[in-house]
Amino acid sequence: MAQPLEGIVVLDFSTLLPGPLATLLLAEAGAKVIKIERPEGDDMRRFAPRLGASSAPYIVLNRGKTVLPIDLKSREAMATLEPLIRSADVLVEQFRPGVMDRLGLGYEALRAINPRLVYCSITGYGQDGPRAHQAGHDLNYQAVTGLLSLSPSLPASLVADIAGGAMPAVMNILLALRQRDATGEGQRLDIAMADAMFTFAWFALAEGHATGRFPRAGENMLAGGSPRYQLYPTADGRLLAVGALEEKFWSRFCAAIDLPLALRGEAADPAATRAAVARLVAARPSAHWRAVFDTLDCCCTVVEHLDEALADPHFEARGLFGWTARGEAGESLPAIVTPIAPAFRKPDEP
């Protein structure tokens, strides 16, 4: 089957996670990605853990790309890049606002060379505004947008980098290419990771605007405010993830743990219901609850360790880990899971 982005050429000036993941998704859909790196290489190349001579995180994000080392500050840089710019369809960069302009690679300069170019900039706070030049990482973007306040703990996933940077970049690049099909013109895309964090607070925002009071930590229904949507420790130190929001699921869950009838209508005293559920769940080990809820349809699951999840027959059956990426010395490791249909995946190696 022909891949949907065959024939599309992407110039990738990005480093670390958001941009490289975005261009990886494009590569897996058939695009040719040329990754521009400093002569000493992307900083990610030095990240642990190592896989032989290679950085495992770097391999996972940059397989299937052609790497072109260039000193962008050198006089020769533009002579090397101009032919690539003329033939490229997409450019992805992740510098702070103004850096590409100073290098002679800003949007207006490149648009004069290739008016069909889709030019995507990924930054923390966008190309303008008081925070535009402020440094930040994923945790900061979640903090300043209020998302982190709803459940204040160190997040296990880089929501801003991936769901605020890489994913919106890919979606908007595809939309821009579609628009280019109709108009013949490229465009500038301004992807700000912080902006997207408000999307993830959608329920709390709706609650605040409807009631006149925005929820604080642990008050929102999906962030600790309801006993129906919680993590409960088990007797052996594991966690049971309870997502029994709907009444039919909640009724089955309450019956399975033998919650007293007086506490099942939790609206009057959610804290009392939550405490009672916690006591009942903590009285049994995770193996007991796994056996109970594996056959009971009520949105309750034991929190799996990552190695357990990798061995789950469901994900194995879906072929998520069917091929490997390769390191510089030929070492292999499971490829990262990306939301590209398996028919469009290709195991190209860096």
mmCIF file of C-alpha atoms in Angstrom:
data_model
loop_
_atom_site.group_PDB
_atom_site.id
_atom_site.type_symbol
_atom_site.label_atom_id
_atom_site.label_comp_id
_atom_site.label_asym_id
_atom_site.label_seq_id
_atom_site.Cartn_x
_atom_site.Cartn_y
_atom_site.Cartn_z
ATOM 1 C CA MET A 1 0.000 0.000 0.000
ATOM 2 C CA ALA A 2 1.335 3.452 -0.892
ATOM 3 C CA GLN A 3 2.044 5.587 2.139
ATOM 4 C CA PRO A 4 0.012 8.802 2.419
ATOM 5 C CA LEU A 5 2.982 11.195 2.615
ATOM 6 C CA GLU A 6 5.197 9.628 -0.037
ATOM 7 C CA GLY A 7 6.927 12.378 -1.994
ATOM 8 C CA ILE A 8 6.728 14.906 0.868
ATOM 9 C CA VAL A 9 10.139 16.264 1.957
ATOM 10 C CA VAL A 10 10.557 17.573 5.505
ATOM 11 C CA LEU A 11 13.497 19.620 6.789
ATOM 12 C CA ASP A 12 13.804 19.082 10.529
ATOM 13 C CA PHE A 13 15.804 21.722 12.446
ATOM 14 C CA SER A 14 14.439 20.598 15.829
ATOM 15 C CA THR A 15 16.062 18.831 18.780
ATOM 16 C CA LEU A 16 15.087 16.851 21.866
ATOM 17 C CA LEU A 17 11.410 15.722 21.914
ATOM 18 C CA PRO A 18 8.534 17.778 20.400
ATOM 19 C CA GLY A 19 9.894 18.454 16.905
ATOM 20 C CA PRO A 20 11.675 15.116 16.439
ATOM 21 C CA LEU A 21 8.538 13.212 17.488
ATOM 22 C CA ALA A 22 6.446 15.280 15.063
ATOM 23 C CA THR A 23 8.793 14.541 12.172
ATOM 24 C CA LEU A 24 8.962 10.871 13.191
ATOM 25 C CA LEU A 25 5.194 10.665 12.764
ATOM 26 C CA LEU A 26 5.512 12.253 9.334
ATOM 27 C CA ALA A 27 8.317 9.829 8.417
ATOM 28 C CA GLU A 28 6.223 6.852 9.475
ATOM 29 C CA ALA A 29 3.516 8.058 7.097
ATOM 30 C CA GLY A 30 5.997 8.058 4.208
ATOM 31 C CA ALA A 31 7.632 11.502 4.255
ATOM 32 C CA LYS A 32 11.358 11.876 3.656
ATOM 33 C CA VAL A 33 12.792 13.643 6.709
ATOM 34 C CA ILE A 34 16.181 15.358 6.521
ATOM 35 C CA LYS A 35 17.321 16.180 10.048
ATOM 36 C CA ILE A 36 19.669 19.147 10.291
ATOM 37 C CA GLU A 37 22.013 18.770 13.259
ATOM 38 C CA ARG A 38 24.966 20.724 14.619
ATOM 39 C CA PRO A 39 28.322 19.141 13.703
ATOM 40 C CA GLU A 40 28.543 17.798 17.261
ATOM 41 C CA GLY A 41 25.038 16.326 16.941
ATOM 42 C CA ASP A 42 21.663 16.725 18.626
ATOM 43 C CA ASP A 43 21.863 17.008 22.434
ATOM 44 C CA MET A 44 19.637 13.926 22.613
ATOM 45 C CA ARG A 45 22.540 11.816 21.308
ATOM 46 C CA ARG A 46 24.164 12.191 24.733
ATOM 47 C CA PHE A 47 21.118 11.116 26.740
ATOM 48 C CA ALA A 48 21.217 7.946 28.829
ATOM 49 C CA PRO A 49 20.524 5.096 28.770
ATOM 50 C CA ARG A 50 23.003 3.938 26.168
ATOM 51 C CA LEU A 51 22.389 1.093 23.781
ATOM 52 C CA GLY A 52 25.924 0.128 22.883
ATOM 53 C CA ALA A 53 27.421 3.240 21.292
ATOM 54 C CA SER A 54 24.054 4.944 20.819
ATOM 55 C CA SER A 55 21.549 6.856 22.910
ATOM 56 C CA ALA A 56 18.350 4.817 23.145
ATOM 57 C CA PRO A 57 16.091 7.930 23.415
ATOM 58 C CA TYR A 58 17.728 9.424 20.311
ATOM 59 C CA ILE A 59 17.267 6.218 18.304
ATOM 60 C CA VAL A 60 13.623 5.925 19.284
ATOM 61 C CA LEU A 61 12.803 9.465 18.082
ATOM 62 C CA ASN A 62 15.001 9.715 15.004
ATOM 63 C CA ARG A 63 14.896 6.391 13.201
ATOM 64 C CA GLY A 64 14.125 6.565 9.515
ATOM 65 C CA LYS A 65 15.575 10.077 9.078
ATOM 66 C CA THR A 66 18.560 11.277 7.058
ATOM 67 C CA VAL A 67 20.920 13.287 9.264
ATOM 68 C CA LEU A 68 22.789 16.235 7.723
ATOM 69 C CA PRO A 69 25.379 17.906 10.009
ATOM 70 C CA ILE A 70 25.607 21.664 9.341
ATOM 71 C CA ASP A 71 26.998 24.605 11.302
ATOM 72 C CA LEU A 72 24.118 27.020 10.757
ATOM 73 C CA LYS A 73 26.325 29.979 11.699
ATOM 74 C CA SER A 74 28.867 29.246 8.982
ATOM 75 C CA ARG A 75 29.054 31.090 5.654
ATOM 76 C CA GLU A 76 28.647 27.812 3.778
ATOM 77 C CA ALA A 77 25.398 26.827 5.521
ATOM 78 C CA MET A 78 23.012 28.603 3.173
ATOM 79 C CA ALA A 79 24.750 27.287 0.075
ATOM 80 C CA THR A 80 24.138 23.756 1.337
ATOM 81 C CA LEU A 81 20.606 24.400 2.515
ATOM 82 C CA GLU A 82 19.174 26.439 -0.371
ATOM 83 C CA PRO A 83 18.669 23.514 -2.781
ATOM 84 C CA LEU A 84 16.958 21.590 0.006
ATOM 85 C CA ILE A 85 14.731 24.551 0.862
ATOM 86 C CA ARG A 86 13.682 24.923 -2.782
ATOM 87 C CA SER A 87 12.496 21.320 -2.953
ATOM 88 C CA ALA A 88 11.114 20.946 0.598
ATOM 89 C CA ASP A 89 7.429 20.788 1.436
ATOM 90 C CA VAL A 90 7.674 21.223 5.204
ATOM 91 C CA LEU A 91 10.164 22.781 7.627
ATOM 92 C CA VAL A 92 10.010 22.174 11.391
ATOM 93 C CA GLU A 93 12.057 24.279 13.806
ATOM 94 C CA GLN A 94 12.118 24.549 17.571
ATOM 95 C CA PHE A 95 14.363 27.522 18.381
ATOM 96 C CA ARG A 96 13.254 30.473 20.479
ATOM 97 C CA PRO A 97 11.479 33.220 18.504
ATOM 98 C CA GLY A 98 13.873 35.199 16.318
ATOM 99 C CA VAL A 99 16.717 32.669 16.160
ATOM 100 C CA MET A 100 15.892 31.380 12.678
ATOM 101 C CA ASP A 101 15.596 34.992 11.440
ATOM 102 C CA ARG A 102 19.077 35.776 12.763
ATOM 103 C CA LEU A 103 20.406 32.716 10.949
ATOM 104 C CA GLY A 104 18.850 33.921 7.683
ATOM 105 C CA LEU A 105 16.317 31.075 7.836
ATOM 106 C CA GLY A 106 13.195 32.934 8.956
ATOM 107 C CA TYR A 107 9.848 32.346 7.334
ATOM 108 C CA GLU A 108 9.811 35.425 5.098
ATOM 109 C CA ALA A 109 13.323 34.724 3.795
ATOM 110 C CA LEU A 110 12.482 31.103 2.974
ATOM 111 C CA ARG A 111 9.062 31.974 1.585
ATOM 112 C CA ALA A 112 10.846 34.104 -1.009
ATOM 113 C CA ILE A 113 12.795 30.984 -2.045
ATOM 114 C CA ASN A 114 9.894 28.513 -1.826
ATOM 115 C CA PRO A 115 6.381 29.991 -1.497
ATOM 116 C CA ARG A 116 4.907 26.460 -1.183
ATOM 117 C CA LEU A 117 6.816 25.771 2.035
ATOM 118 C CA VAL A 118 4.818 24.900 5.169
ATOM 119 C CA TYR A 119 6.964 26.409 7.937
ATOM 120 C CA CYS A 120 6.190 25.066 11.428
ATOM 121 C CA SER A 121 7.664 26.665 14.547
ATOM 122 C CA ILE A 122 7.285 24.856 17.892
ATOM 123 C CA THR A 123 7.988 26.887 21.031
ATOM 124 C CA GLY A 124 6.934 26.948 24.653
ATOM 125 C CA TYR A 125 4.889 30.143 24.560
ATOM 126 C CA GLY A 126 4.513 31.046 20.884
ATOM 127 C CA GLN A 127 6.056 33.657 18.616
ATOM 128 C CA ASP A 128 4.654 36.675 20.479
ATOM 129 C CA GLY A 129 3.385 37.739 23.893
ATOM 130 C CA PRO A 130 5.150 38.617 27.178
ATOM 131 C CA ARG A 131 6.406 35.058 27.741
ATOM 132 C CA ALA A 132 7.571 34.418 24.167
ATOM 133 C CA HIS A 133 11.286 34.427 25.049
ATOM 134 C CA GLN A 134 10.928 32.784 28.456
ATOM 135 C CA ALA A 135 12.664 29.446 29.010
ATOM 136 C CA GLY A 136 10.546 26.502 30.044
ATOM 137 C CA HIS A 137 10.015 22.780 30.057
ATOM 138 C CA ASP A 138 6.934 20.575 30.096
ATOM 139 C CA LEU A 139 6.388 21.014 33.841
ATOM 140 C CA ASN A 140 6.476 24.811 33.512
ATOM 141 C CA TYR A 141 3.903 24.878 30.709
ATOM 142 C CA GLN A 142 1.526 22.777 32.786
ATOM 143 C CA ALA A 143 2.188 25.008 35.801
ATOM 144 C CA VAL A 144 1.601 28.438 34.273
ATOM 145 C CA THR A 145 -1.629 27.369 32.543
ATOM 146 C CA GLY A 146 -3.212 26.063 35.767
ATOM 147 C CA LEU A 147 -3.418 22.481 34.543
ATOM 148 C CA LEU A 148 -0.976 21.253 37.187
ATOM 149 C CA SER A 149 -3.007 22.894 39.981
ATOM 150 C CA LEU A 150 -5.902 20.484 39.413
ATOM 151 C CA SER A 151 -3.823 17.507 40.550
ATOM 152 C CA PRO A 152 -0.498 18.788 41.867
ATOM 153 C CA SER A 153 2.026 15.988 41.490
ATOM 154 C CA LEU A 154 4.939 15.360 39.162
ATOM 155 C CA PRO A 155 3.305 14.205 35.894
ATOM 156 C CA ALA A 156 4.381 10.822 34.562
ATOM 157 C CA SER A 157 4.066 11.954 30.951
ATOM 158 C CA LEU A 158 5.324 14.961 29.013
ATOM 159 C CA VAL A 159 1.882 16.223 28.090
ATOM 160 C CA ALA A 160 3.028 19.641 26.872
ATOM 161 C CA ASP A 161 5.874 18.305 24.726
ATOM 162 C CA ILE A 162 3.839 15.554 23.086
ATOM 163 C CA ALA A 163 0.179 16.612 23.204
ATOM 164 C CA GLY A 164 0.930 20.343 23.140
ATOM 165 C CA GLY A 165 3.861 20.310 20.734
ATOM 166 C CA ALA A 166 4.347 17.236 18.553
ATOM 167 C CA MET A 167 0.698 16.313 17.988
ATOM 168 C CA PRO A 168 -0.623 19.812 17.156
ATOM 169 C CA ALA A 169 2.394 20.289 14.880
ATOM 170 C CA VAL A 170 1.534 17.172 12.883
ATOM 171 C CA MET A 171 -2.176 18.014 12.719
ATOM 172 C CA ASN A 172 -1.551 21.566 11.543
ATOM 173 C CA ILE A 173 1.121 20.504 9.050
ATOM 174 C CA LEU A 174 -1.334 18.074 7.482
ATOM 175 C CA LEU A 175 -4.047 20.752 7.400
ATOM 176 C CA ALA A 176 -1.609 23.221 5.833
ATOM 177 C CA LEU A 177 -0.597 20.694 3.168
ATOM 178 C CA ARG A 178 -4.270 20.119 2.408
ATOM 179 C CA GLN A 179 -4.819 23.866 2.083
ATOM 180 C CA ARG A 180 -1.756 24.110 -0.129
ATOM 181 C CA ASP A 181 -3.336 21.566 -2.451
ATOM 182 C CA ALA A 182 -6.164 24.064 -2.960
ATOM 183 C CA THR A 183 -4.213 27.347 -3.011
ATOM 184 C CA GLY A 184 -0.679 26.437 -4.066
ATOM 185 C CA GLU A 185 0.662 28.490 -1.138
ATOM 186 C CA GLY A 186 2.458 27.389 2.011
ATOM 187 C CA GLN A 187 2.085 29.128 5.369
ATOM 188 C CA ARG A 188 3.614 29.780 8.786
ATOM 189 C CA LEU A 189 2.450 27.661 11.722
ATOM 190 C CA ASP A 190 2.923 28.930 15.287
ATOM 191 C CA ILE A 191 2.676 25.979 17.704
ATOM 192 C CA ALA A 192 2.870 26.996 21.379
ATOM 193 C CA MET A 193 3.035 24.097 23.815
ATOM 194 C CA ALA A 194 1.562 26.129 26.676
ATOM 195 C CA ASP A 195 -1.494 27.147 24.638
ATOM 196 C CA ALA A 196 -2.651 23.557 24.260
ATOM 197 C CA MET A 197 -2.614 22.925 28.018
ATOM 198 C CA PHE A 198 -5.908 24.778 28.398
ATOM 199 C CA THR A 199 -7.500 22.109 26.204
ATOM 200 C CA PHE A 200 -6.603 19.488 28.810
ATOM 201 C CA ALA A 201 -8.354 21.512 31.519
ATOM 202 C CA TRP A 202 -11.590 21.533 29.493
ATOM 203 C CA PHE A 203 -13.789 20.052 32.218
ATOM 204 C CA ALA A 204 -12.483 22.367 34.928
ATOM 205 C CA LEU A 205 -12.869 25.356 32.605
ATOM 206 C CA ALA A 206 -16.472 24.398 31.880
ATOM 207 C CA GLU A 207 -17.122 24.005 35.602
ATOM 208 C CA GLY A 208 -15.575 27.371 36.413
ATOM 209 C CA HIS A 209 -17.479 29.285 33.771
ATOM 210 C CA ALA A 210 -20.772 27.596 34.698
ATOM 211 C CA THR A 211 -20.508 28.043 38.477
ATOM 212 C CA GLY A 212 -18.352 31.144 38.802
ATOM 213 C CA ARG A 213 -15.720 29.210 40.763
ATOM 214 C CA PHE A 214 -12.849 27.285 39.221
ATOM 215 C CA PRO A 215 -11.928 24.050 41.021
ATOM 216 C CA ARG A 216 -8.847 23.767 43.184
ATOM 217 C CA ALA A 217 -6.651 20.709 43.733
ATOM 218 C CA GLY A 218 -8.661 17.532 44.159
ATOM 219 C CA GLU A 219 -12.051 19.170 43.600
ATOM 220 C CA ASN A 220 -12.690 18.498 39.922
ATOM 221 C CA MET A 221 -14.561 15.248 39.259
ATOM 222 C CA LEU A 222 -11.768 13.958 36.986
ATOM 223 C CA ALA A 223 -8.919 15.091 39.238
ATOM 224 C CA GLY A 224 -9.754 13.585 42.626
ATOM 225 C CA GLY A 225 -13.141 15.113 43.432
ATOM 226 C CA SER A 226 -15.177 11.945 42.963
ATOM 227 C CA PRO A 227 -14.791 8.516 44.621
ATOM 228 C CA ARG A 228 -15.855 7.046 41.278
ATOM 229 C CA TYR A 229 -12.689 8.253 39.552
ATOM 230 C CA GLN A 230 -9.737 7.467 41.804
ATOM 231 C CA LEU A 231 -6.602 5.468 42.402
ATOM 232 C CA TYR A 232 -6.979 3.165 45.405
ATOM 233 C CA PRO A 233 -4.002 1.320 46.995
ATOM 234 C CA THR A 234 -4.323 -2.464 47.330
ATOM 235 C CA ALA A 235 -3.014 -4.664 50.136
ATOM 236 C CA ASP A 236 0.226 -5.457 48.274
ATOM 237 C CA GLY A 237 1.100 -1.863 47.475
ATOM 238 C CA ARG A 238 -0.295 -1.793 43.947
ATOM 239 C CA LEU A 239 -3.001 0.602 42.749
ATOM 240 C CA LEU A 240 -6.498 -0.017 41.470
ATOM 241 C CA ALA A 241 -7.642 2.523 38.867
ATOM 242 C CA VAL A 242 -11.368 3.073 39.275
ATOM 243 C CA GLY A 243 -13.137 4.947 36.466
ATOM 244 C CA ALA A 244 -16.691 3.906 37.269
ATOM 245 C CA LEU A 245 -18.332 7.229 36.452
ATOM 246 C CA GLU A 246 -21.549 5.968 34.891
ATOM 247 C CA GLU A 247 -24.208 4.662 37.268
ATOM 248 C CA LYS A 248 -24.250 1.147 35.768
ATOM 249 C CA PHE A 249 -20.472 0.832 36.236
ATOM 250 C CA TRP A 250 -20.558 2.343 39.716
ATOM 251 C CA SER A 251 -23.300 -0.062 40.800
ATOM 252 C CA ARG A 252 -21.302 -3.072 39.599
ATOM 253 C CA PHE A 253 -18.161 -1.787 41.289
ATOM 254 C CA CYS A 254 -19.913 -1.147 44.601
ATOM 255 C CA ALA A 255 -21.437 -4.629 44.532
ATOM 256 C CA ALA A 256 -18.073 -6.220 43.734
ATOM 257 C CA ILE A 257 -16.345 -4.635 46.731
ATOM 258 C CA ASP A 258 -19.447 -4.968 48.949
ATOM 259 C CA LEU A 259 -19.692 -1.251 49.681
ATOM 260 C CA PRO A 260 -22.515 -0.553 52.195
ATOM 261 C CA LEU A 261 -25.681 0.639 50.497
ATOM 262 C CA ALA A 262 -25.761 3.853 52.526
ATOM 263 C CA LEU A 263 -22.468 4.972 50.971
ATOM 264 C CA ARG A 264 -23.206 4.143 47.342
ATOM 265 C CA GLY A 265 -25.095 7.400 46.769
ATOM 266 C CA GLU A 266 -21.967 9.416 47.374
ATOM 267 C CA ALA A 267 -23.304 12.904 46.630
ATOM 268 C CA ALA A 268 -24.083 13.676 50.300
ATOM 269 C CA ASP A 269 -20.611 12.847 51.592
ATOM 270 C CA PRO A 270 -18.048 11.999 48.883
ATOM 271 C CA ALA A 271 -15.205 11.891 51.405
ATOM 272 C CA ALA A 272 -16.947 9.216 53.481
ATOM 273 C CA THR A 273 -17.605 7.104 50.400
ATOM 274 C CA ARG A 274 -14.032 7.519 49.193
ATOM 275 C CA ALA A 275 -12.647 6.493 52.606
ATOM 276 C CA ALA A 276 -14.871 3.415 52.746
ATOM 277 C CA VAL A 277 -13.886 2.324 49.230
ATOM 278 C CA ALA A 278 -10.226 2.839 50.117
ATOM 279 C CA ARG A 279 -10.538 0.583 53.179
ATOM 280 C CA LEU A 280 -12.248 -2.194 51.218
ATOM 281 C CA VAL A 281 -9.778 -2.088 48.326
ATOM 282 C CA ALA A 282 -6.795 -1.992 50.711
ATOM 283 C CA ALA A 283 -8.006 -5.194 52.399
ATOM 284 C CA ARG A 284 -7.211 -7.355 49.352
ATOM 285 C CA PRO A 285 -4.129 -7.764 47.118
ATOM 286 C CA SER A 286 -4.045 -6.664 43.497
ATOM 287 C CA ALA A 287 -4.287 -10.276 42.252
ATOM 288 C CA HIS A 288 -7.687 -10.561 43.895
ATOM 289 C CA TRP A 289 -8.969 -7.356 42.317
ATOM 290 C CA ARG A 290 -7.476 -8.267 38.952
ATOM 291 C CA ALA A 291 -9.428 -11.530 38.981
ATOM 292 C CA VAL A 292 -12.614 -9.724 39.997
ATOM 293 C CA PHE A 293 -12.491 -6.875 37.512
ATOM 294 C CA ASP A 294 -11.046 -8.709 34.526
ATOM 295 C CA THR A 295 -14.445 -10.355 34.138
ATOM 296 C CA LEU A 296 -16.635 -7.522 35.440
ATOM 297 C CA ASP A 297 -17.382 -4.727 32.978
ATOM 298 C CA CYS A 298 -17.100 -1.622 35.161
ATOM 299 C CA CYS A 299 -14.014 0.376 34.111
ATOM 300 C CA CYS A 300 -11.705 -0.853 36.896
ATOM 301 C CA THR A 301 -8.154 -2.028 36.236
ATOM 302 C CA VAL A 302 -4.984 -2.690 38.198
ATOM 303 C CA VAL A 303 -2.252 -0.162 37.375
ATOM 304 C CA GLU A 304 0.287 -2.161 35.396
ATOM 305 C CA HIS A 305 4.031 -1.724 35.465
ATOM 306 C CA LEU A 306 5.450 -0.823 32.066
ATOM 307 C CA ASP A 307 7.055 -4.231 31.515
ATOM 308 C CA GLU A 308 3.732 -5.891 32.326
ATOM 309 C CA ALA A 309 1.937 -3.647 29.850
ATOM 310 C CA LEU A 310 4.451 -4.515 27.109
ATOM 311 C CA ALA A 311 3.623 -8.192 27.617
ATOM 312 C CA ASP A 312 -0.154 -7.669 27.621
ATOM 313 C CA PRO A 313 -1.693 -10.055 25.040
ATOM 314 C CA HIS A 314 -4.008 -7.293 23.814
ATOM 315 C CA PHE A 315 -1.181 -4.976 22.749
ATOM 316 C CA GLU A 316 0.817 -7.893 21.375
ATOM 317 C CA ALA A 317 -2.189 -8.932 19.286
ATOM 318 C CA ARG A 318 -2.429 -5.401 17.866
ATOM 319 C CA GLY A 319 1.192 -5.599 16.682
ATOM 320 C CA LEU A 320 2.399 -2.501 18.493
ATOM 321 C CA PHE A 321 5.893 -3.884 19.064
ATOM 322 C CA GLY A 322 6.416 -5.918 15.928
ATOM 323 C CA TRP A 323 9.659 -4.360 14.702
ATOM 324 C CA THR A 324 12.717 -2.625 16.055
ATOM 325 C CA ALA A 325 14.773 0.495 15.600
ATOM 326 C CA ARG A 326 18.534 0.235 15.140
ATOM 327 C CA GLY A 327 21.404 2.062 16.779
ATOM 328 C CA GLU A 328 24.552 3.328 15.109
ATOM 329 C CA ALA A 329 26.322 0.047 15.822
ATOM 330 C CA GLY A 330 23.372 -2.128 14.824
ATOM 331 C CA GLU A 331 21.868 -2.613 18.291
ATOM 332 C CA SER A 332 18.099 -3.066 18.309
ATOM 333 C CA LEU A 333 15.319 -2.002 20.649
ATOM 334 C CA PRO A 334 11.499 -1.956 20.438
ATOM 335 C CA ALA A 335 10.235 0.938 18.361
ATOM 336 C CA ILE A 336 8.227 3.684 20.030
ATOM 337 C CA VAL A 337 4.464 3.363 19.741
ATOM 338 C CA THR A 338 3.006 6.070 17.501
ATOM 339 C CA PRO A 339 -0.598 6.522 16.357
ATOM 340 C CA ILE A 340 0.055 5.680 12.710
ATOM 341 C CA ALA A 341 -1.964 2.784 11.315
ATOM 342 C CA PRO A 342 0.244 -0.361 11.140
ATOM 343 C CA ALA A 343 -0.150 -0.474 7.365
ATOM 344 C CA PHE A 344 1.682 2.838 7.140
ATOM 345 C CA ARG A 345 4.575 1.973 9.468
ATOM 346 C CA LYS A 346 7.970 1.356 7.933
ATOM 347 C CA PRO A 347 11.022 0.120 9.864
ATOM 348 C CA ASP A 348 13.574 2.466 8.284
ATOM 349 C CA GLU A 349 16.696 2.931 10.362
ATOM 350 C CA PRO A 350 18.749 6.083 11.039
#
